[in-house]
Structure formats: structure tokens, C-alpha cells
Amino acid sequence: MNKRYFTNIVGNLQLIIEYVFIEYERPILFLCKEEQSEEKFLCLCYECRQVQKWVLARVDEDIIYDMACGERSVRQAFLDGQEWILVEYDGTEEKSRRVAAKELLSNTEILPDEDVNLDEDERDEYLNFLADKYKRSIQRIVCDSMIAQLTMEAGYPAYHLPFIDFRDSALK
């Protein structure tokens, strides 16, 4: 998707939407990645009337995967994050600040109830997205490695390409 959604939030983060789980006229529950570090942030728009408000949680891929498999609720995925940020946009200015988990738990407006999970279609769509994403990455690595191997066999240096030795019986 690669659409920058949040700019210059806490710590000068530039976040790009990677995947949208739920949308209604705009993304509601979605996954962003930081433009430079590629850290993942689970994002939830919890207010979208006069002022838009989001909660963001820096998460690892295991948390998102568990949520996508139905092993972790949306609420628990947020609480299991390593860092939380609240963002507010009034139409002219975007404000953001880091918050503690205690603040998230004390404000009942922010996080969904404990029993809120992705439905089966949302889970399947995300798992298919992951499969396609990693399939392309693996195909690129294999292709680069085959090019490196052929280049080396032809007598040219291929030190700049990743290399998998396809003669290794474990990979055949």
C-alpha cells in the first residue's frame, strides 16, 4: 500500500500503512511500518468525528500474527506492545504523545473490549497477504542466489549478491 499516514509524530516517526484490517470510509484498524527502521505499529482509530484520534502500539510480527490467527484479541495485541502513542488530528494540526499502559487501561474509550477479535475473513486476508509478501521475498533471494552462483561459476566476482549454495543437499 505504501501510503504515508502519520508524519513527524513522537520521535519524528514517519509511518506508512502496510495493511488495513478494518476500514469504514478510512482505515480503522491497520498496521503501519516506520519508513526507515521498518518497525511495526498496530493502529486503531477510536474517534473520527470532529477530531480524529488514534492509539498506536509498537509491536513485533509475532503479536500481529497471533492476532491474525485468533490467538490474541485486538485489545491484547495493543497491550502486548512495547510502546504506545496517542495521536490527535483536528483538521489542521497533528499532536502526539507517548503514554503508559496504565493510561490506556484507565480510559475505556481507547481500546476495544477484551472479546473483540478479527473475524475469520479478516484473519484469512491478512494471512494471505503475509504469504504473498514472504513468497516474493523468498523468490527474490533465490533468484539473486542463483544469479550469484552462475556469475561465480562463470569466473566473475559476485560478492555483492546474497548467496545460497544450491548444491547443499538440505536445499534440494
CSV table of C-alpha atoms in Angstrom, one decimal:
chain,number,residue,atom,x,y,z
A,1,MET,CA,0.0,0.0,0.0
A,2,ASN,CA,2.9,2.4,0.9
A,3,LYS,CA,0.8,5.4,1.8
A,4,ARG,CA,2.4,7.7,4.4
A,5,TYR,CA,-0.3,8.1,7.1
A,6,PHE,CA,1.4,9.7,10.1
A,7,THR,CA,4.2,12.2,9.7
A,8,ASN,CA,6.5,13.6,12.4
A,9,ILE,CA,4.8,12.0,15.3
A,10,VAL,CA,6.6,11.4,18.6
A,11,GLY,CA,10.3,10.8,17.9
A,12,ASN,CA,9.9,12.1,14.4
A,13,LEU,CA,8.3,8.9,13.2
A,14,GLN,CA,7.1,8.6,9.6
A,15,LEU,CA,4.6,5.8,9.3
A,16,ILE,CA,3.4,4.2,6.2
A,17,ILE,CA,0.3,2.0,6.0
A,18,GLU,CA,1.3,-1.6,5.4
A,19,TYR,CA,-2.0,-3.3,5.8
A,20,VAL,CA,-5.6,-2.4,6.6
A,21,PHE,CA,-7.6,-4.9,8.7
A,22,ILE,CA,-10.8,-2.9,9.0
A,23,GLU,CA,-11.9,0.3,7.3
A,24,TYR,CA,-15.0,2.4,7.1
A,25,GLU,CA,-14.5,5.4,5.0
A,26,ARG,CA,-11.0,5.5,6.4
A,27,PRO,CA,-8.7,2.9,8.0
A,28,ILE,CA,-9.9,1.9,11.4
A,29,LEU,CA,-7.7,-0.9,12.4
A,30,PHE,CA,-4.4,-1.1,10.5
A,31,LEU,CA,-0.7,-1.9,10.5
A,32,CYS,CA,1.9,0.7,9.8
A,33,LYS,CA,5.6,0.4,9.4
A,34,GLU,CA,8.2,3.1,10.2
A,35,GLU,CA,9.7,4.4,6.9
A,36,GLN,CA,13.4,4.0,7.9
A,37,SER,CA,13.5,1.3,10.6
A,38,GLU,CA,10.5,-0.8,9.4
A,39,GLU,CA,9.3,-1.2,13.0
A,40,LYS,CA,5.6,-2.2,13.0
A,41,PHE,CA,2.8,-0.2,14.7
A,42,LEU,CA,-0.7,-1.5,15.2
A,43,CYS,CA,-3.0,1.5,14.8
A,44,LEU,CA,-6.7,2.0,15.9
A,45,CYS,CA,-8.8,5.0,15.0
A,46,TYR,CA,-11.0,5.2,18.1
A,47,GLU,CA,-12.6,8.6,17.4
A,48,CYS,CA,-13.4,10.1,14.0
A,49,ARG,CA,-16.0,12.8,14.4
A,50,GLN,CA,-14.8,16.4,14.7
A,51,VAL,CA,-11.3,15.3,15.9
A,52,GLN,CA,-9.6,12.1,14.7
A,53,LYS,CA,-7.9,10.1,17.4
A,54,TRP,CA,-5.7,7.0,17.2
A,55,VAL,CA,-3.8,4.8,19.5
A,56,LEU,CA,-0.6,3.2,18.1
A,57,ALA,CA,1.3,0.3,19.7
A,58,ARG,CA,4.8,-0.6,18.6
A,59,VAL,CA,4.5,-4.4,18.1
A,60,ASP,CA,6.6,-7.2,16.7
A,61,GLU,CA,5.3,-9.5,14.0
A,62,ASP,CA,4.6,-12.3,16.4
A,63,ILE,CA,1.9,-10.2,18.1
A,64,ILE,CA,0.3,-9.4,14.8
A,65,TYR,CA,0.5,-13.0,13.6
A,66,ASP,CA,-1.2,-14.2,16.8
A,67,MET,CA,-3.9,-11.6,16.4
A,68,ALA,CA,-4.4,-12.7,12.8
A,69,CYS,CA,-4.6,-16.4,13.9
A,70,GLY,CA,-7.2,-15.6,16.5
A,71,GLU,CA,-4.9,-16.5,19.4
A,72,ARG,CA,-4.8,-12.9,20.7
A,73,SER,CA,-7.6,-10.3,20.9
A,74,VAL,CA,-7.2,-6.9,19.4
A,75,ARG,CA,-7.1,-5.4,22.9
A,76,GLN,CA,-4.4,-7.8,24.0
A,77,ALA,CA,-2.3,-7.1,20.9
A,78,PHE,CA,-2.2,-3.5,21.8
A,79,LEU,CA,-1.4,-4.1,25.5
A,80,ASP,CA,1.4,-6.5,24.5
A,81,GLY,CA,3.1,-3.7,22.5
A,82,GLN,CA,6.4,-2.3,23.6
A,83,GLU,CA,5.4,1.4,23.3
A,84,TRP,CA,2.1,3.3,23.0
A,85,ILE,CA,1.4,6.6,21.3
A,86,LEU,CA,-1.8,8.7,21.2
A,87,VAL,CA,-2.3,10.8,18.1
A,88,GLU,CA,-4.9,13.5,17.6
A,89,TYR,CA,-5.7,15.5,14.4
A,90,ASP,CA,-8.2,18.4,14.5
A,91,GLY,CA,-8.1,19.1,10.7
A,92,THR,CA,-5.1,21.5,10.9
A,93,GLU,CA,-2.6,20.1,13.5
A,94,GLU,CA,-1.4,16.6,14.4
A,95,LYS,CA,-0.5,16.2,18.0
A,96,SER,CA,1.1,13.0,19.5
A,97,ARG,CA,2.4,11.8,22.8
A,98,ARG,CA,3.7,8.6,24.4
A,99,VAL,CA,1.5,7.1,27.0
A,100,ALA,CA,1.8,4.3,29.6
A,101,ALA,CA,-0.2,1.1,29.5
A,102,LYS,CA,-1.9,2.3,32.7
A,103,GLU,CA,-3.4,5.3,30.9
A,104,LEU,CA,-4.7,3.0,28.1
A,105,LEU,CA,-6.4,0.7,30.6
A,106,SER,CA,-7.9,3.6,32.6
A,107,ASN,CA,-9.6,5.2,29.6
A,108,THR,CA,-12.4,2.9,28.4
A,109,GLU,CA,-12.8,4.9,25.1
A,110,ILE,CA,-9.5,3.9,23.7
A,111,LEU,CA,-9.1,0.1,23.5
A,112,PRO,CA,-11.8,-2.3,22.3
A,113,ASP,CA,-13.3,-4.8,24.7
A,114,GLU,CA,-11.3,-8.0,25.5
A,115,ASP,CA,-13.6,-10.2,23.4
A,116,VAL,CA,-13.0,-8.2,20.2
A,117,ASN,CA,-11.2,-10.3,17.6
A,118,LEU,CA,-10.6,-10.2,13.9
A,119,ASP,CA,-13.3,-12.2,12.1
A,120,GLU,CA,-12.4,-15.2,10.0
A,121,ASP,CA,-12.3,-13.3,6.7
A,122,GLU,CA,-10.1,-10.5,8.1
A,123,ARG,CA,-7.7,-13.1,9.5
A,124,ASP,CA,-7.6,-15.1,6.3
A,125,GLU,CA,-7.0,-12.0,4.2
A,126,TYR,CA,-4.0,-10.9,6.4
A,127,LEU,CA,-2.5,-14.4,6.3
A,128,ASN,CA,-2.8,-14.5,2.5
A,129,PHE,CA,-1.1,-11.0,2.5
A,130,LEU,CA,1.7,-12.4,4.6
A,131,ALA,CA,2.1,-15.5,2.4
A,132,ASP,CA,2.4,-13.3,-0.7
A,133,LYS,CA,4.8,-10.9,0.9
A,134,TYR,CA,7.2,-13.6,2.1
A,135,LYS,CA,6.8,-15.6,-1.1
A,136,ARG,CA,8.0,-12.6,-3.1
A,137,SER,CA,10.9,-12.0,-0.6
A,138,ILE,CA,12.0,-15.7,-0.8
A,139,GLN,CA,11.7,-15.7,-4.6
A,140,ARG,CA,14.0,-12.6,-4.8
A,141,ILE,CA,16.6,-14.2,-2.5
A,142,VAL,CA,16.5,-17.5,-4.5
A,143,CYS,CA,16.8,-15.6,-7.8
A,144,ASP,CA,19.7,-13.4,-6.5
A,145,SER,CA,21.4,-16.5,-5.2
A,146,MET,CA,21.1,-18.3,-8.5
A,147,ILE,CA,22.5,-15.3,-10.3
A,148,ALA,CA,25.4,-15.2,-7.8
A,149,GLN,CA,26.1,-18.9,-8.3
A,150,LEU,CA,26.1,-18.6,-12.1
A,151,THR,CA,28.2,-15.5,-12.0
A,152,MET,CA,30.8,-17.2,-9.8
A,153,GLU,CA,30.8,-20.3,-12.0
A,154,ALA,CA,31.5,-18.1,-15.0
A,155,GLY,CA,34.5,-16.7,-13.2
A,156,TYR,CA,33.2,-13.2,-12.2
A,157,PRO,CA,33.1,-11.9,-8.6
A,158,ALA,CA,29.6,-12.0,-7.1
A,159,TYR,CA,30.4,-10.7,-3.6
A,160,HIS,CA,27.7,-8.1,-3.7
A,161,LEU,CA,24.8,-10.6,-4.1
A,162,PRO,CA,23.3,-12.9,-1.4
A,163,PHE,CA,24.4,-16.5,-1.9
A,164,ILE,CA,22.7,-19.8,-1.2
A,165,ASP,CA,24.7,-22.8,-2.2
A,166,PHE,CA,22.1,-24.9,-4.1
A,167,ARG,CA,24.5,-27.8,-4.2
A,168,ASP,CA,23.8,-28.2,-0.4
A,169,SER,CA,21.5,-31.3,-0.1
A,170,ALA,CA,19.3,-29.6,2.5
A,171,LEU,CA,18.1,-27.1,0.0
A,172,LYS,CA,17.5,-29.5,-2.9
